[in-house]
Amino acid sequence: MHKITSPTIDPEIAVLQDALKNHELYAYIRTQKDIKTFMEHHVFAVLDFMSILKSLQIYLTGMTLPWTPPKNAKLSRFLNEIVAVEESDLDLTGTPKSHFEMYVDAMEEAGANTETINSFVKALEEGDSPSKALKTLKLNKGISNFLSYTFQTIDSKQMHLIAALFTFGRELLLPEVFLKLIKNSKEDLSKYAKFVYYLERHIEIDGDEHGPLSIEILVDLCEGNLDKWTEAMDVSKKALKTRIALWDQIVLSIKNS
C-alpha cells in the first residue's frame, strides 16, 4: 500500500470548479420560463445530495444497533448538524421541512412543473431502484447521467468515494450565484419568495468551516492510502464533469423551450 502524509488536491478539480462557476448557463437565466426550466432540472441535484449525505452519516455516526461510539466525534457532529438542517429545517412559514421539500414548494410557487420529480420520488418510495426509476421516467441525458453516477458511486459502498462526491461535487457549489441571478432577473421577486429563502438559508448555513471539514472527512476515509486518494480525485473530477453536463443540458432545454 502506498502511504501519503500530505494529500494534494488534483489541480484539474480547480479547473473544473472554475468551469462550473463561469458556465454559460448563468447568462441564460433571465425570465420566469428560464428559472422554471432551471428548477425542474436542479431539483434532482437537491435530491441526490441527500442520498450522498445520508450515506456518510450512516457510516460515520452511530446509526447501527447495538450502538457504539463513532470513530471521529468531530466529523460525526459535523455530519449530524448538516443532516439536521437539510432534513428538518424551518421553511418560510416556520414549518419543519427538508430542504428538498422546501425546493419543491418553491417550484410550485414559481409555476414550475413538479410532476417529474414527484413521480421519481414516488417510484423510490414504492421500492424501485434509482436506475429502474430513471428508465421508467425516461429523464433527459443530463439528469439521467448525473443521477446514475451518484448512485453508482453510492452502491460501491466505498466511503472515500462517496466523500469525494460530497466534498468536491456538491458542497462547493455557490448558492450565492443562483441568488444573484434571481435578483438580477427582470421578474417580480414575490414569485420566488420561497426560492430566495431556500438560497439564503444555504448561504447562511454553509459557513467557512464546511469546506475544510468536508476535506477532513475525505482525508480521514482515505487513511493515508495513495491509491484511495487517487480514486477519490478521479471520482471528484467525474462528479464535476457530470454536473457541468447537467448545466449544459439546462442551457439546451432553455434554448429549445
PDB file of C-alpha atoms in Angstrom, residues 100-255:
ATOM      1  CA  PHE A 100     -35.814  19.119  -0.755  1.00  0.00           C
ATOM      2  CA  GLU A 101     -39.460  19.646   0.203  1.00  0.00           C
ATOM      3  CA  MET A 102     -38.821  23.377   0.506  1.00  0.00           C
ATOM      4  CA  TYR A 103     -37.380  23.343  -3.008  1.00  0.00           C
ATOM      5  CA  VAL A 104     -40.442  21.556  -4.414  1.00  0.00           C
ATOM      6  CA  ASP A 105     -42.667  24.115  -2.653  1.00  0.00           C
ATOM      7  CA  ALA A 106     -40.597  26.871  -4.274  1.00  0.00           C
ATOM      8  CA  MET A 107     -41.088  25.225  -7.664  1.00  0.00           C
ATOM      9  CA  GLU A 108     -44.845  25.186  -7.182  1.00  0.00           C
ATOM     10  CA  GLU A 109     -44.824  28.845  -6.156  1.00  0.00           C
ATOM     11  CA  ALA A 110     -42.847  29.731  -9.296  1.00  0.00           C
ATOM     12  CA  GLY A 111     -45.149  27.693 -11.545  1.00  0.00           C
ATOM     13  CA  ALA A 112     -42.513  25.066 -12.379  1.00  0.00           C
ATOM     14  CA  ASN A 113     -43.539  21.508 -13.256  1.00  0.00           C
ATOM     15  CA  THR A 114     -43.129  19.178 -10.250  1.00  0.00           C
ATOM     16  CA  GLU A 115     -44.744  16.121 -11.830  1.00  0.00           C
ATOM     17  CA  THR A 116     -41.475  14.509 -12.936  1.00  0.00           C
ATOM     18  CA  ILE A 117     -39.613  14.879  -9.648  1.00  0.00           C
ATOM     19  CA  ASN A 118     -42.671  13.761  -7.666  1.00  0.00           C
ATOM     20  CA  SER A 119     -43.009  10.689  -9.887  1.00  0.00           C
ATOM     21  CA  PHE A 120     -39.339   9.855  -9.348  1.00  0.00           C
ATOM     22  CA  VAL A 121     -39.696  10.131  -5.559  1.00  0.00           C
ATOM     23  CA  LYS A 122     -42.867   8.033  -5.612  1.00  0.00           C
ATOM     24  CA  ALA A 123     -41.100   5.313  -7.581  1.00  0.00           C
ATOM     25  CA  LEU A 124     -38.298   5.235  -4.997  1.00  0.00           C
ATOM     26  CA  GLU A 125     -40.815   5.130  -2.138  1.00  0.00           C
ATOM     27  CA  GLU A 126     -42.525   2.176  -3.788  1.00  0.00           C
ATOM     28  CA  GLY A 127     -39.248   0.257  -3.893  1.00  0.00           C
ATOM     29  CA  ASP A 128     -37.872   0.918  -7.371  1.00  0.00           C
ATOM     30  CA  SER A 129     -34.120   1.238  -7.653  1.00  0.00           C
ATOM     31  CA  PRO A 130     -32.870   4.608  -8.897  1.00  0.00           C
ATOM     32  CA  SER A 131     -31.788   3.008 -12.186  1.00  0.00           C
ATOM     33  CA  LYS A 132     -35.246   1.487 -12.742  1.00  0.00           C
ATOM     34  CA  ALA A 133     -36.964   4.770 -11.900  1.00  0.00           C
ATOM     35  CA  LEU A 134     -34.712   6.623 -14.337  1.00  0.00           C
ATOM     36  CA  LYS A 135     -35.523   4.192 -17.143  1.00  0.00           C
ATOM     37  CA  THR A 136     -39.258   4.291 -16.429  1.00  0.00           C
ATOM     38  CA  LEU A 137     -39.455   8.082 -16.425  1.00  0.00           C
ATOM     39  CA  LYS A 138     -37.106   8.486 -19.407  1.00  0.00           C
ATOM     40  CA  LEU A 139     -35.409  11.566 -17.997  1.00  0.00           C
ATOM     41  CA  ASN A 140     -33.151  13.572 -20.268  1.00  0.00           C
ATOM     42  CA  LYS A 141     -29.498  12.591 -20.638  1.00  0.00           C
ATOM     43  CA  GLY A 142     -28.145  15.358 -18.395  1.00  0.00           C
ATOM     44  CA  ILE A 143     -30.296  14.395 -15.403  1.00  0.00           C
ATOM     45  CA  SER A 144     -30.050  10.650 -16.008  1.00  0.00           C
ATOM     46  CA  ASN A 145     -26.248  10.580 -16.276  1.00  0.00           C
ATOM     47  CA  PHE A 146     -25.882  12.861 -13.268  1.00  0.00           C
ATOM     48  CA  LEU A 147     -28.035  10.689 -11.016  1.00  0.00           C
ATOM     49  CA  SER A 148     -26.679   7.419 -12.394  1.00  0.00           C
ATOM     50  CA  TYR A 149     -23.127   8.347 -11.485  1.00  0.00           C
ATOM     51  CA  THR A 150     -24.161   9.397  -7.995  1.00  0.00           C
ATOM     52  CA  PHE A 151     -25.978   6.162  -7.216  1.00  0.00           C
ATOM     53  CA  GLN A 152     -23.328   4.059  -8.910  1.00  0.00           C
ATOM     54  CA  THR A 153     -20.795   5.584  -6.521  1.00  0.00           C
ATOM     55  CA  ILE A 154     -23.076   5.137  -3.504  1.00  0.00           C
ATOM     56  CA  ASP A 155     -23.720   1.496  -4.460  1.00  0.00           C
ATOM     57  CA  SER A 156     -19.963   0.863  -4.402  1.00  0.00           C
ATOM     58  CA  LYS A 157     -20.169   1.311  -0.594  1.00  0.00           C
ATOM     59  CA  GLN A 158     -16.661   2.779  -0.718  1.00  0.00           C
ATOM     60  CA  MET A 159     -16.955   5.676   1.662  1.00  0.00           C
ATOM     61  CA  HIS A 160     -13.890   7.543   0.428  1.00  0.00           C
ATOM     62  CA  LEU A 161     -15.537   7.745  -2.999  1.00  0.00           C
ATOM     63  CA  ILE A 162     -18.856   8.913  -1.566  1.00  0.00           C
ATOM     64  CA  ALA A 163     -16.989  11.501   0.493  1.00  0.00           C
ATOM     65  CA  ALA A 164     -15.342  12.714  -2.721  1.00  0.00           C
ATOM     66  CA  LEU A 165     -18.797  13.324  -4.230  1.00  0.00           C
ATOM     67  CA  PHE A 166     -19.787  15.242  -1.117  1.00  0.00           C
ATOM     68  CA  THR A 167     -16.614  17.319  -0.854  1.00  0.00           C
ATOM     69  CA  PHE A 168     -15.970  18.409  -4.420  1.00  0.00           C
ATOM     70  CA  GLY A 169     -19.085  17.517  -6.392  1.00  0.00           C
ATOM     71  CA  ARG A 170     -21.702  19.143  -4.173  1.00  0.00           C
ATOM     72  CA  GLU A 171     -20.708  21.270  -1.184  1.00  0.00           C
ATOM     73  CA  LEU A 172     -18.588  23.761  -3.116  1.00  0.00           C
ATOM     74  CA  LEU A 173     -21.377  24.914  -5.422  1.00  0.00           C
ATOM     75  CA  LEU A 174     -22.395  28.512  -4.905  1.00  0.00           C
ATOM     76  CA  PRO A 175     -25.980  29.337  -3.892  1.00  0.00           C
ATOM     77  CA  GLU A 176     -24.851  32.983  -3.961  1.00  0.00           C
ATOM     78  CA  VAL A 177     -24.611  32.693  -7.751  1.00  0.00           C
ATOM     79  CA  PHE A 178     -28.201  31.472  -8.037  1.00  0.00           C
ATOM     80  CA  LEU A 179     -29.496  34.140  -5.657  1.00  0.00           C
ATOM     81  CA  LYS A 180     -27.754  36.870  -7.649  1.00  0.00           C
ATOM     82  CA  LEU A 181     -29.278  35.545 -10.859  1.00  0.00           C
ATOM     83  CA  ILE A 182     -32.790  35.623  -9.418  1.00  0.00           C
ATOM     84  CA  LYS A 183     -32.368  39.132  -8.026  1.00  0.00           C
ATOM     85  CA  ASN A 184     -30.876  40.378 -11.310  1.00  0.00           C
ATOM     86  CA  SER A 185     -33.683  38.923 -13.405  1.00  0.00           C
ATOM     87  CA  LYS A 186     -36.499  41.087 -14.685  1.00  0.00           C
ATOM     88  CA  GLU A 187     -39.070  39.076 -12.793  1.00  0.00           C
ATOM     89  CA  ASP A 188     -41.054  40.065  -9.712  1.00  0.00           C
ATOM     90  CA  LEU A 189     -39.224  38.528  -6.735  1.00  0.00           C
ATOM     91  CA  SER A 190     -42.524  37.876  -4.970  1.00  0.00           C
ATOM     92  CA  LYS A 191     -42.961  34.976  -7.393  1.00  0.00           C
ATOM     93  CA  TYR A 192     -39.841  33.386  -5.902  1.00  0.00           C
ATOM     94  CA  ALA A 193     -40.075  34.209  -2.196  1.00  0.00           C
ATOM     95  CA  LYS A 194     -39.672  30.539  -1.241  1.00  0.00           C
ATOM     96  CA  PHE A 195     -36.783  30.004  -3.658  1.00  0.00           C
ATOM     97  CA  VAL A 196     -34.986  33.133  -2.436  1.00  0.00           C
ATOM     98  CA  TYR A 197     -35.493  31.926   1.148  1.00  0.00           C
ATOM     99  CA  TYR A 198     -34.095  28.490   0.247  1.00  0.00           C
ATOM    100  CA  LEU A 199     -30.990  30.042  -1.318  1.00  0.00           C
ATOM    101  CA  GLU A 200     -30.474  32.473   1.554  1.00  0.00           C
ATOM    102  CA  ARG A 201     -30.696  29.601   4.051  1.00  0.00           C
ATOM    103  CA  HIS A 202     -27.924  27.768   2.214  1.00  0.00           C
ATOM    104  CA  ILE A 203     -25.751  30.848   2.204  1.00  0.00           C
ATOM    105  CA  GLU A 204     -26.389  31.247   5.933  1.00  0.00           C
ATOM    106  CA  ILE A 205     -25.676  27.643   6.963  1.00  0.00           C
ATOM    107  CA  ASP A 206     -22.781  26.907   4.604  1.00  0.00           C
ATOM    108  CA  GLY A 207     -20.194  28.519   6.835  1.00  0.00           C
ATOM    109  CA  ASP A 208     -16.493  28.721   6.252  1.00  0.00           C
ATOM    110  CA  GLU A 209     -15.863  25.533   8.213  1.00  0.00           C
ATOM    111  CA  HIS A 210     -17.828  23.297   5.828  1.00  0.00           C
ATOM    112  CA  GLY A 211     -15.181  23.204   3.109  1.00  0.00           C
ATOM    113  CA  PRO A 212     -12.252  22.319   5.383  1.00  0.00           C
ATOM    114  CA  LEU A 213     -14.303  19.778   7.348  1.00  0.00           C
ATOM    115  CA  SER A 214     -15.511  18.138   4.124  1.00  0.00           C
ATOM    116  CA  ILE A 215     -11.888  17.686   3.062  1.00  0.00           C
ATOM    117  CA  GLU A 216     -11.072  16.386   6.548  1.00  0.00           C
ATOM    118  CA  ILE A 217     -13.719  13.696   6.123  1.00  0.00           C
ATOM    119  CA  LEU A 218     -12.208  12.694   2.789  1.00  0.00           C
ATOM    120  CA  VAL A 219      -8.641  12.603   4.108  1.00  0.00           C
ATOM    121  CA  ASP A 220      -9.742  10.569   7.124  1.00  0.00           C
ATOM    122  CA  LEU A 221     -11.547   7.997   4.962  1.00  0.00           C
ATOM    123  CA  CYS A 222      -8.582   7.626   2.605  1.00  0.00           C
ATOM    124  CA  GLU A 223      -6.488   6.578   5.642  1.00  0.00           C
ATOM    125  CA  GLY A 224      -3.234   7.805   4.142  1.00  0.00           C
ATOM    126  CA  ASN A 225      -3.612   5.380   1.239  1.00  0.00           C
ATOM    127  CA  LEU A 226      -2.376   6.939  -2.012  1.00  0.00           C
ATOM    128  CA  ASP A 227      -4.468   4.577  -4.133  1.00  0.00           C
ATOM    129  CA  LYS A 228      -7.637   5.597  -2.284  1.00  0.00           C
ATOM    130  CA  TRP A 229      -6.752   9.276  -2.592  1.00  0.00           C
ATOM    131  CA  THR A 230      -6.172   8.890  -6.338  1.00  0.00           C
ATOM    132  CA  GLU A 231      -9.518   7.129  -6.698  1.00  0.00           C
ATOM    133  CA  ALA A 232     -11.183   9.934  -4.745  1.00  0.00           C
ATOM    134  CA  MET A 233      -9.667  12.542  -7.044  1.00  0.00           C
ATOM    135  CA  ASP A 234     -10.903  10.631 -10.095  1.00  0.00           C
ATOM    136  CA  VAL A 235     -14.435  10.458  -8.670  1.00  0.00           C
ATOM    137  CA  SER A 236     -14.332  14.164  -7.810  1.00  0.00           C
ATOM    138  CA  LYS A 237     -13.416  15.071 -11.373  1.00  0.00           C
ATOM    139  CA  LYS A 238     -16.093  12.804 -12.845  1.00  0.00           C
ATOM    140  CA  ALA A 239     -18.686  14.259 -10.457  1.00  0.00           C
ATOM    141  CA  LEU A 240     -17.838  17.791 -11.551  1.00  0.00           C
ATOM    142  CA  LYS A 241     -17.967  16.768 -15.204  1.00  0.00           C
ATOM    143  CA  THR A 242     -21.450  15.270 -14.779  1.00  0.00           C
ATOM    144  CA  ARG A 243     -22.534  18.479 -13.045  1.00  0.00           C
ATOM    145  CA  ILE A 244     -21.188  20.538 -15.950  1.00  0.00           C
ATOM    146  CA  ALA A 245     -23.023  18.212 -18.355  1.00  0.00           C
ATOM    147  CA  LEU A 246     -26.226  18.811 -16.355  1.00  0.00           C
ATOM    148  CA  TRP A 247     -25.685  22.572 -16.711  1.00  0.00           C
ATOM    149  CA  ASP A 248     -25.135  22.025 -20.478  1.00  0.00           C
ATOM    150  CA  GLN A 249     -28.462  20.175 -20.621  1.00  0.00           C
ATOM    151  CA  ILE A 250     -30.257  23.040 -18.868  1.00  0.00           C
ATOM    152  CA  VAL A 251     -28.872  25.504 -21.413  1.00  0.00           C
ATOM    153  CA  LEU A 252     -30.074  23.256 -24.232  1.00  0.00           C
ATOM    154  CA  SER A 253     -33.522  22.959 -22.639  1.00  0.00           C
ATOM    155  CA  ILE A 254     -33.778  26.746 -22.216  1.00  0.00           C
ATOM    156  CA  LYS A 255     -32.796  27.296 -25.842  1.00  0.00           C
TER     157      LYS A 255
END
